[in-house]
Tab-separated table of C-alpha atoms and ligand atoms in Angstrom:
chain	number	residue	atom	x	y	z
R	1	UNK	CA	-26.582	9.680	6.946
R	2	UNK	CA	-23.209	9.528	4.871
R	3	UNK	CA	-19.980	9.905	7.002
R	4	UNK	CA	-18.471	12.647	6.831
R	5	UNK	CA	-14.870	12.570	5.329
R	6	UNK	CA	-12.717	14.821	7.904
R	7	UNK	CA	-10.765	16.384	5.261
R	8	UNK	CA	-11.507	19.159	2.890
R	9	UNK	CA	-10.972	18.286	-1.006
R	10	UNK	CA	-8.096	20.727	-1.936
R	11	UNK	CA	-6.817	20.284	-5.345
R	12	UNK	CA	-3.207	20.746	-5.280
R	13	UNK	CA	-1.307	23.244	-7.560
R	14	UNK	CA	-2.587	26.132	-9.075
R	15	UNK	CA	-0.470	28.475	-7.001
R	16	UNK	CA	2.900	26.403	-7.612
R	17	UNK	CA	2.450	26.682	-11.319
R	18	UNK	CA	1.639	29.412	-12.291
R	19	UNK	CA	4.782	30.715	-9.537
R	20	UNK	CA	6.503	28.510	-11.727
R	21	UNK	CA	8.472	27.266	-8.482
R	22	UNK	CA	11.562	25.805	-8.673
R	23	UNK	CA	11.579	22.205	-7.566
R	24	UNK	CA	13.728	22.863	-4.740
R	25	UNK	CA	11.019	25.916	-3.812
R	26	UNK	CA	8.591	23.585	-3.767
R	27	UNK	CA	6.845	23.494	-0.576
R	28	UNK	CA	5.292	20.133	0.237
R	29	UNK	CA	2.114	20.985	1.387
R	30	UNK	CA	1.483	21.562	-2.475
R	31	UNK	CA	1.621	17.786	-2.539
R	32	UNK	CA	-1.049	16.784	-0.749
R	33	UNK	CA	-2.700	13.190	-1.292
R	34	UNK	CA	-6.337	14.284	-0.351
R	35	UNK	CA	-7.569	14.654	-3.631
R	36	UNK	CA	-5.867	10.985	-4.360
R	37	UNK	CA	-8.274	9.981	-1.382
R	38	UNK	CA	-11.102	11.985	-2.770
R	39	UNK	CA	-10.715	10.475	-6.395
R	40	UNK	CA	-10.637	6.653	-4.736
R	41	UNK	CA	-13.841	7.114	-2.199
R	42	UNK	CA	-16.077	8.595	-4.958
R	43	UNK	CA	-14.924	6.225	-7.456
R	44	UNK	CA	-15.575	3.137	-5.187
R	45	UNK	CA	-19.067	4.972	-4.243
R	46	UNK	CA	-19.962	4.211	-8.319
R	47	UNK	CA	-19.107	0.591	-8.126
R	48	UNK	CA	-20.391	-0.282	-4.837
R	49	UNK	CA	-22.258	0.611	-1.867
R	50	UNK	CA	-19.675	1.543	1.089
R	51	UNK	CA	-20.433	1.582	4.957
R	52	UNK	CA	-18.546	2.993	7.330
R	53	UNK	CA	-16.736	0.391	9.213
R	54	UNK	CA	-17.028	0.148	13.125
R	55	UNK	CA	-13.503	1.204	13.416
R	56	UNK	CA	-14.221	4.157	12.234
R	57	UNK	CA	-15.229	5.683	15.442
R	58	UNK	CA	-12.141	4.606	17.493
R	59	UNK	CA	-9.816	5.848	14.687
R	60	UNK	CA	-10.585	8.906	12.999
R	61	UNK	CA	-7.824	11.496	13.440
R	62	UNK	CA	-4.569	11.878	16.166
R	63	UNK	CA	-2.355	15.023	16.702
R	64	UNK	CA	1.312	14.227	17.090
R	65	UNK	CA	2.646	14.412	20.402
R	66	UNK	CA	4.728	17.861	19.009
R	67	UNK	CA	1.209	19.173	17.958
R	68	UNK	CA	2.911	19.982	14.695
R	69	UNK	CA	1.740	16.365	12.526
R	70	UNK	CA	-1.811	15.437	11.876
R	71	UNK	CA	-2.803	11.943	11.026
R	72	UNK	CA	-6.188	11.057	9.464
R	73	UNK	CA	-7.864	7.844	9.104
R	74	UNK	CA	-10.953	6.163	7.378
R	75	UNK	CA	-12.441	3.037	6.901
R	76	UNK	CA	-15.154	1.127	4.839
R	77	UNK	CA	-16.296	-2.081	4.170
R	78	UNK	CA	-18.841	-3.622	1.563
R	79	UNK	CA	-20.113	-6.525	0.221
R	80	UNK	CA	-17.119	-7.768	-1.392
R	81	UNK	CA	-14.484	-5.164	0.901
R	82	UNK	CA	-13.531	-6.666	4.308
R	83	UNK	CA	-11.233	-3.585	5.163
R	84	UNK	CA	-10.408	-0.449	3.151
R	85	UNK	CA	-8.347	2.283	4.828
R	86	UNK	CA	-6.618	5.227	4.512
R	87	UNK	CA	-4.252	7.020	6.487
R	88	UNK	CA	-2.286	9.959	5.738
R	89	UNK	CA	0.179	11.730	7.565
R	90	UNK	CA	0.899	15.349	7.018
R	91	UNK	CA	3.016	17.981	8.453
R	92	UNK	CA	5.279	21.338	6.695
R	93	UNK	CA	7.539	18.553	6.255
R	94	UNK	CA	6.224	15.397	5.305
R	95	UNK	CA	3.109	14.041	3.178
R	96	UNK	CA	1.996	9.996	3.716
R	97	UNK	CA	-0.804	8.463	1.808
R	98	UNK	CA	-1.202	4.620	3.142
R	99	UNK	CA	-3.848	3.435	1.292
R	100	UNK	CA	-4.479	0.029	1.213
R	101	UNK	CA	-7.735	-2.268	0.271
R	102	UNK	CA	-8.272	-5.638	1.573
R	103	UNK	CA	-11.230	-8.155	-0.270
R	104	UNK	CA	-13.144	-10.412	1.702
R	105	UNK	CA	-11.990	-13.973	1.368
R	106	UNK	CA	-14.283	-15.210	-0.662
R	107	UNK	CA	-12.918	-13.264	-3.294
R	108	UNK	CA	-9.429	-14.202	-4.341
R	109	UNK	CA	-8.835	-10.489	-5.929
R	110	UNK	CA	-5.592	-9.126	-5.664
R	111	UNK	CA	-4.627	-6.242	-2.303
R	112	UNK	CA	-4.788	-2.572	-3.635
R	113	UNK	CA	-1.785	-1.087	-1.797
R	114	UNK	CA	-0.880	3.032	-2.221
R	115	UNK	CA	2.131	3.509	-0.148
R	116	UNK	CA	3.771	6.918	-0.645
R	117	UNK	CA	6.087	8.961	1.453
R	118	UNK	CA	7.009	12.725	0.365
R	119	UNK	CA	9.415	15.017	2.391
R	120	UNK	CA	10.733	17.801	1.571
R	121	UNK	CA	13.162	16.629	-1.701
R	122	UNK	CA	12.558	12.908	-1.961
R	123	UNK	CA	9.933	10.731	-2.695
R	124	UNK	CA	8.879	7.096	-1.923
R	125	UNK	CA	6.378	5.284	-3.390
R	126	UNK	CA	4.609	1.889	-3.844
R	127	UNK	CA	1.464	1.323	-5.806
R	128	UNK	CA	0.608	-2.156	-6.835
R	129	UNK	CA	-2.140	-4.558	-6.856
R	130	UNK	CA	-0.359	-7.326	-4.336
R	131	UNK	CA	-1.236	-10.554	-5.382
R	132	UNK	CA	-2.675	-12.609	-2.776
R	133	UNK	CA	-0.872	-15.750	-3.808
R	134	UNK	CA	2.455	-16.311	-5.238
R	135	UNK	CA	3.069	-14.870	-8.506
R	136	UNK	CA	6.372	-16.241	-9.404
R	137	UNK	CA	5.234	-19.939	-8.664
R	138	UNK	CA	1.470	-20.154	-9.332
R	139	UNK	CA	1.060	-19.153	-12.949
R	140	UNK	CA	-2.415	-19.830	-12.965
R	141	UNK	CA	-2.856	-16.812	-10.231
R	142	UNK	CA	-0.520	-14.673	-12.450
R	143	UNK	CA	-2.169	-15.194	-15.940
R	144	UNK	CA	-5.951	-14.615	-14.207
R	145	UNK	CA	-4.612	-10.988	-12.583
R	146	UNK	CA	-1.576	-9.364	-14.158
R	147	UNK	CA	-1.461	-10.285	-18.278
R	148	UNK	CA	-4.258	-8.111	-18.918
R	149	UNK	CA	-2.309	-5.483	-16.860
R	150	UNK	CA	1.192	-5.723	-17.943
R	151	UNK	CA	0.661	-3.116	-20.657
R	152	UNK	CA	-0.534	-0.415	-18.037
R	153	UNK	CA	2.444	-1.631	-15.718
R	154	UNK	CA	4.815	-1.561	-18.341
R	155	UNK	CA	3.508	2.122	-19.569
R	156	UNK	CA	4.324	3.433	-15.770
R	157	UNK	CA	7.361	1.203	-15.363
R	158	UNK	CA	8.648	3.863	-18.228
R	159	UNK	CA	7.477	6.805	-16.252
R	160	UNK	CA	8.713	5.697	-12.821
R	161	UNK	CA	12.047	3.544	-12.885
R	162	UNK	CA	12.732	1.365	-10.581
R	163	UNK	CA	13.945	2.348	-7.446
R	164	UNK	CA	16.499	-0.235	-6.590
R	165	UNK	CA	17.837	-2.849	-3.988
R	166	UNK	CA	14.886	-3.399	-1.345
R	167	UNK	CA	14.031	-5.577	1.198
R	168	UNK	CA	14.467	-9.155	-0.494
R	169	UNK	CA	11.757	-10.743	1.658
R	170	UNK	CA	9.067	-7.501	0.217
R	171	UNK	CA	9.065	-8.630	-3.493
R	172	UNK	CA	6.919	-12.056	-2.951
R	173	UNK	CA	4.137	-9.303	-2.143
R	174	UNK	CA	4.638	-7.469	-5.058
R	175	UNK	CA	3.243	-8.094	-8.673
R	176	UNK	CA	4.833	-7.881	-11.764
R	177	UNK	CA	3.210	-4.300	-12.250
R	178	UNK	CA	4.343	-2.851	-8.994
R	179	UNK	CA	5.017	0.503	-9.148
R	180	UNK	CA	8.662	0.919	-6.583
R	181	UNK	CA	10.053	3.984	-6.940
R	182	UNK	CA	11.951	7.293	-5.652
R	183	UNK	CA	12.256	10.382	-7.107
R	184	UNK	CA	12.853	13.996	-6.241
R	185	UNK	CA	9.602	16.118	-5.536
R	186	UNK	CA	8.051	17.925	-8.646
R	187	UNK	CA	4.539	18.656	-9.500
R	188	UNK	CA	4.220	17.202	-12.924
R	189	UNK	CA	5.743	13.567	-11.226
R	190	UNK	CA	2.990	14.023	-8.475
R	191	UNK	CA	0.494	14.588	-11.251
R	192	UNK	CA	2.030	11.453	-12.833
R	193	UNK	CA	1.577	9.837	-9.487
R	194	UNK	CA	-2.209	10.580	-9.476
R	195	UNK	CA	-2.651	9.168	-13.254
R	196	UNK	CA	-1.152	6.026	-12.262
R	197	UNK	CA	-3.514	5.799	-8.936
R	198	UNK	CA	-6.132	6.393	-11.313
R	199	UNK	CA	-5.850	3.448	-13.487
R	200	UNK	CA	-4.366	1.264	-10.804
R	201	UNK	CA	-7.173	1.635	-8.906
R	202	UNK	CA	-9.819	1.451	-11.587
R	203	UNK	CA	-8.241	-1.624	-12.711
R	204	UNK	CA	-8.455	-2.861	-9.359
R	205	UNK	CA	-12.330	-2.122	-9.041
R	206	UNK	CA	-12.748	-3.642	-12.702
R	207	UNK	CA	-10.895	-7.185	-10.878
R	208	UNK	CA	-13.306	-6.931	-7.960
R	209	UNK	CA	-16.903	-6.345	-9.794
R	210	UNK	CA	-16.114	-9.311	-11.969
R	211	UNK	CA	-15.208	-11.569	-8.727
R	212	UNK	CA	-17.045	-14.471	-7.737
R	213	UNK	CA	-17.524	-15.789	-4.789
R	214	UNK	CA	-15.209	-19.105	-4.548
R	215	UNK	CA	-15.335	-22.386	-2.761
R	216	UNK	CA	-14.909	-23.354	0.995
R	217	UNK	CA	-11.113	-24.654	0.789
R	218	UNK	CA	-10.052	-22.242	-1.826
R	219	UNK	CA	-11.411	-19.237	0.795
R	220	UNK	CA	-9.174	-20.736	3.968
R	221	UNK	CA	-6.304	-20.120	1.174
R	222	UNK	CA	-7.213	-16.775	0.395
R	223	UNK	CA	-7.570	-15.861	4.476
R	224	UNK	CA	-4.362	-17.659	4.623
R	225	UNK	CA	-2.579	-15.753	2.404
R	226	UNK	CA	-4.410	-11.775	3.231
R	227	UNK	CA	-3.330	-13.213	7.341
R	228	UNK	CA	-0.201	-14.031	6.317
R	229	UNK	CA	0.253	-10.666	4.225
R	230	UNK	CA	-1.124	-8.558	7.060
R	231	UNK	CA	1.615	-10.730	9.571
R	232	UNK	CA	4.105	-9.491	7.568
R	233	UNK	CA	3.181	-5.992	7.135
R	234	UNK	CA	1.948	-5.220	10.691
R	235	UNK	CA	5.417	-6.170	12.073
R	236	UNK	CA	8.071	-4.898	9.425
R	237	UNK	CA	6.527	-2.101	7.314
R	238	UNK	CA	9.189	0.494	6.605
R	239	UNK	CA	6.620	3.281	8.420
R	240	UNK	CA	6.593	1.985	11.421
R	241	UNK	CA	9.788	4.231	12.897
R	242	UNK	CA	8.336	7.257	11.565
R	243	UNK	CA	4.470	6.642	13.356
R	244	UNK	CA	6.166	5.391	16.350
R	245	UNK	CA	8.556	8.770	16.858
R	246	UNK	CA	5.085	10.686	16.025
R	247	UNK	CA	2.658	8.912	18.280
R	248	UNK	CA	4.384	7.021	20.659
R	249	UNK	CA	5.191	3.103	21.025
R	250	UNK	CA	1.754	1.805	22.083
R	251	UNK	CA	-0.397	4.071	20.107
R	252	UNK	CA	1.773	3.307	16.702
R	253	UNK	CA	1.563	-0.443	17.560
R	254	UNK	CA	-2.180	-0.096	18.166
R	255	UNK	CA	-2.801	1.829	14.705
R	256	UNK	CA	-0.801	-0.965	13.000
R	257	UNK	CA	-1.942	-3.844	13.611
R	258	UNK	CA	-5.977	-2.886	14.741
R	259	UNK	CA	-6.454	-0.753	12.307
R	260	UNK	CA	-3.970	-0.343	9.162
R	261	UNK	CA	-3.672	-4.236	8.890
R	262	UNK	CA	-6.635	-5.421	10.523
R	263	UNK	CA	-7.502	-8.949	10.672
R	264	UNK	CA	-4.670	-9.704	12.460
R	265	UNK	CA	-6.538	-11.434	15.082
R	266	UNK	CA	-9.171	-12.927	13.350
R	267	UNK	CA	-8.237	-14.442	10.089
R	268	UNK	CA	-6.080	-16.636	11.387
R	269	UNK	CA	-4.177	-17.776	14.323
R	270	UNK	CA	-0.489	-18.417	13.276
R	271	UNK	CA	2.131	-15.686	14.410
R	272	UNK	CA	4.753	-13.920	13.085
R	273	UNK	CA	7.336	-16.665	13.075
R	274	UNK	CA	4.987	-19.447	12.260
R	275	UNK	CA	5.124	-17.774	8.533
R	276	UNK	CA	8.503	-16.654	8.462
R	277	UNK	CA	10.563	-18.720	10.765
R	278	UNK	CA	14.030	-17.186	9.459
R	279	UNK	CA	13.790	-14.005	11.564
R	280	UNK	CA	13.438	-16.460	15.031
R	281	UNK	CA	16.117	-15.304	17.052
R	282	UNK	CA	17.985	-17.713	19.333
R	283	UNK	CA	16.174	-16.652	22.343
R	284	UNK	CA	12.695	-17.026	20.425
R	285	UNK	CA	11.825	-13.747	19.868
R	286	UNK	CA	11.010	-12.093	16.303
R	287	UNK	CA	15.029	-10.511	14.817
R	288	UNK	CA	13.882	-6.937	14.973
R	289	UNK	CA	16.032	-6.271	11.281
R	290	UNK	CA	13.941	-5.257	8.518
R	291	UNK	CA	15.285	-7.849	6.234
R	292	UNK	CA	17.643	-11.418	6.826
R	293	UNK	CA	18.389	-11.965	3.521
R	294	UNK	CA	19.189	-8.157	3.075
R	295	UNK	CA	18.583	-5.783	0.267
R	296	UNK	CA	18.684	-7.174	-3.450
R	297	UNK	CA	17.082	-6.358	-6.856
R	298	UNK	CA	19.039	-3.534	-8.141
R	299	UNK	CA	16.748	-3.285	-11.283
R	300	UNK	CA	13.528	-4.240	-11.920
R	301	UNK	CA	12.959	-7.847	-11.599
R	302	UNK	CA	10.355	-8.499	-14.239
R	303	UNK	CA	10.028	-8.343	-17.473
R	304	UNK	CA	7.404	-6.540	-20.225
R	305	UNK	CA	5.285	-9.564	-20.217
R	306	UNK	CA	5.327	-10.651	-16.897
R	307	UNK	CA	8.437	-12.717	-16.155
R	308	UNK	CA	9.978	-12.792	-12.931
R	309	UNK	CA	13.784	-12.245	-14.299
R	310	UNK	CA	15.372	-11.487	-10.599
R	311	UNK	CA	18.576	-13.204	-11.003
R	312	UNK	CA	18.038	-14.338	-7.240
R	313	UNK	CA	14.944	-16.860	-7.510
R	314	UNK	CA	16.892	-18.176	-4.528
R	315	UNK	CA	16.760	-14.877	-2.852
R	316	UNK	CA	13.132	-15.586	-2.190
B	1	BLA	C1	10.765	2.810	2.499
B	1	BLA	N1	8.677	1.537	1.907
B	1	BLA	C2	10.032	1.753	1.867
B	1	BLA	C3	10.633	0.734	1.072
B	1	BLA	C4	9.619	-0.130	0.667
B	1	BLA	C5	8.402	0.372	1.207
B	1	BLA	C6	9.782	-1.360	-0.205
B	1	BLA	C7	12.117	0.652	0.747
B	1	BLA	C8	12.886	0.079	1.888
B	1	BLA	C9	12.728	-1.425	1.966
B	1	BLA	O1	13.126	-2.100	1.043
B	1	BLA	O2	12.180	-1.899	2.968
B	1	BLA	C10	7.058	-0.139	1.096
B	1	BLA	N2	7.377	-2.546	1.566
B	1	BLA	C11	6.632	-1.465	1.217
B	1	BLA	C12	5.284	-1.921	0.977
B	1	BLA	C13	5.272	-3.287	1.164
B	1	BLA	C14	6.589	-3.674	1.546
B	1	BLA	C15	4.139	-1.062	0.597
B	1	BLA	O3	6.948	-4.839	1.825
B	1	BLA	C16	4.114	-4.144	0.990
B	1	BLA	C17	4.169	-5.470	1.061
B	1	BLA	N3	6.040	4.351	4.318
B	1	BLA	C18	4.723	4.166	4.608
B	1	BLA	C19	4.349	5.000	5.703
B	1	BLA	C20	5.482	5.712	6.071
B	1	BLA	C21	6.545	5.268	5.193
B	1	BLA	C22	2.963	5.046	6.311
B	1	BLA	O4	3.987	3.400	4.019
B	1	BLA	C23	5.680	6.691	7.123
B	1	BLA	C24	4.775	7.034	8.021
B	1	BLA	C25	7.880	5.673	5.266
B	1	BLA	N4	8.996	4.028	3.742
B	1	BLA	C26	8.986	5.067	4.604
B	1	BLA	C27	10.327	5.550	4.796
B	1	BLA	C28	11.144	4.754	4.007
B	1	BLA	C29	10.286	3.783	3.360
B	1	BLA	C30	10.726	6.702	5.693
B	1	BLA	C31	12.640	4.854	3.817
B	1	BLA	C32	13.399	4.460	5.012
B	1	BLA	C33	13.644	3.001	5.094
B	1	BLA	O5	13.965	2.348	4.093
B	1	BLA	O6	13.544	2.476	6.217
């Protein structure tokens, strides 16, 4: 029996334009990422057989505590898909698309990562394929991922400028096509939005048909690098504050790290400050700041073809 998705596959719009709404009328419920949800389920469904995964029955859907915010999950896995998720968050204030797909290790195929926050006037937003391994020093890893893709990077680069200084530490999981950006709420940029999920993601379903499966030591490296990624993540990703004032402390924690970034506990064994030893605070425990180094790369750090041009190679 196919699962049933627990959302119903609104397209957004009609009413808003032909209202012709000011931006500042719009209301955000007109941008809804369902049908961004929608578009990546049945477009993985052509490509590959998808299961439900056992998670799914422990996290399907929570109510805030206010009654007012409801937050909807769903997960898969397949033959070559350890973990994909989706969570969205949506209230008369706020819409929240996490979407994020993780490969099995065998495959050394790049994380597909939709991050996108939209209140009432501003939008942020992060779409990129995250490269498992690190783009500015292996080459190799770079040239077999991202040259084919700079010219659809550098064609929403254009339509999405950069959104400035960020955490320093984030940009070693970003490619050279990531997508960082903020902008004010408007339905032709969330139409935008959905064009560049579109390709992003079919370009990310062209990288994993062609996969192939890849030898014992190079697959430790690959669950090295998706633990380490997920480490990262589960303890500093800028969402956290919002899911914890929703949901509580323990049920936030719990939906971070068992179920948005998964694998946590069994792809590897290091912690936290094994991998990033700079945020150990005197007394041992993990600096709660988002960032040590602090917030860099005004503009965007790479170039049309590819080149990492951060004037801060240190930085990282
Ligand atoms: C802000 N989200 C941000 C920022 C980034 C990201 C880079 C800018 C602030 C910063 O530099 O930290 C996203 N950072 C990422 C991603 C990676 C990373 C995707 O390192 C991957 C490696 N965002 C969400 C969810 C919510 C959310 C689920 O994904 C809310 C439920 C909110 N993100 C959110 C908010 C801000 C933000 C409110 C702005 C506030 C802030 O900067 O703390």
């Amino acid at each position: 029996k196919p699962p049933l998705i627990p959302i119903s596959i609104t397209s957004i719009g009609s009413n808003w334009r032909s209202k012709k709404c000011k931006p500042d009328l719009l209301q955000v419920s007109a941008l809804s990422y369902r049908n961004f949800i929608h578009f990546a389920l049945t477009e993985t469904r052509r490509h590959m057989g998808l299961v439900p995964s056992p998670l799914q029955e422990k996290y399907s859907s929570l109510t805030s505590r206010d009654g007012r915010t409801e937050l909807q999950m769903l997960s898969f896995q397949a033959p070559k898909i350890r973990h994909l998720r989706t969570l969205s968050v949506e209230n008369e204030s706020m819409q929240v698309l996490d979407f994020a797909v993780f490969a099995r290790p065998e495959f050394d195929v790049p994380i597909f990562c939709a991050n996108f926050f939209t209140a009432t006037n501003m939008n942020i937003v992060v779409l990129d394929l995250n490269p498992l391994h690190n783009v500015i020093e292996q080459g190799d890893y770079k040239e077999k991922y991202y040259r084919s893709l700079m010219p659809l990077g550098v064609k929403y680069a254009e339509l999405f400028p950069w959104g400035g200084k960020l955490t320093s530490e984030s940009l070693k999981f970003f490619s050279p096509i990531v997508i960082w950006t903020k902008y004010t709420s408007t339905i032709e940029k969330h139409d935008t939005l959905y064009s560049a999920f579109v390709e992003y993601y079919k370009a990310w379903l062209e990288l994993i048909d062609q996969a192939e499966e890849t030898d014992a030591s190079q697959i430790m490296c690959n669950q090295e690098a998706q633990h380490k990624y997920l480490t990262w993540r589960a303890e500093k990703d800028p969402g956290h504050g919002i899911l914890k004032r929703l949901i509580g402390d323990t049920l936030a924690k719990d939906l971070v790290r068992n179920f948005l970034f998964n694998g946590i506990d069994e792809l590897g064994s290091k912690g936290f400050l094994d991998y990033f030893p700079q945020y150990r605070c005197d007394d041992g425990t993990v600096n709660e700041k988002r960032s040590i180094i602090g917030r860099s790369f005004d503009n965007r750090p790479w170039d049309e073809s590819g080149e990492f041009i951060g004037n801060g190679k240190n930085l990282l």
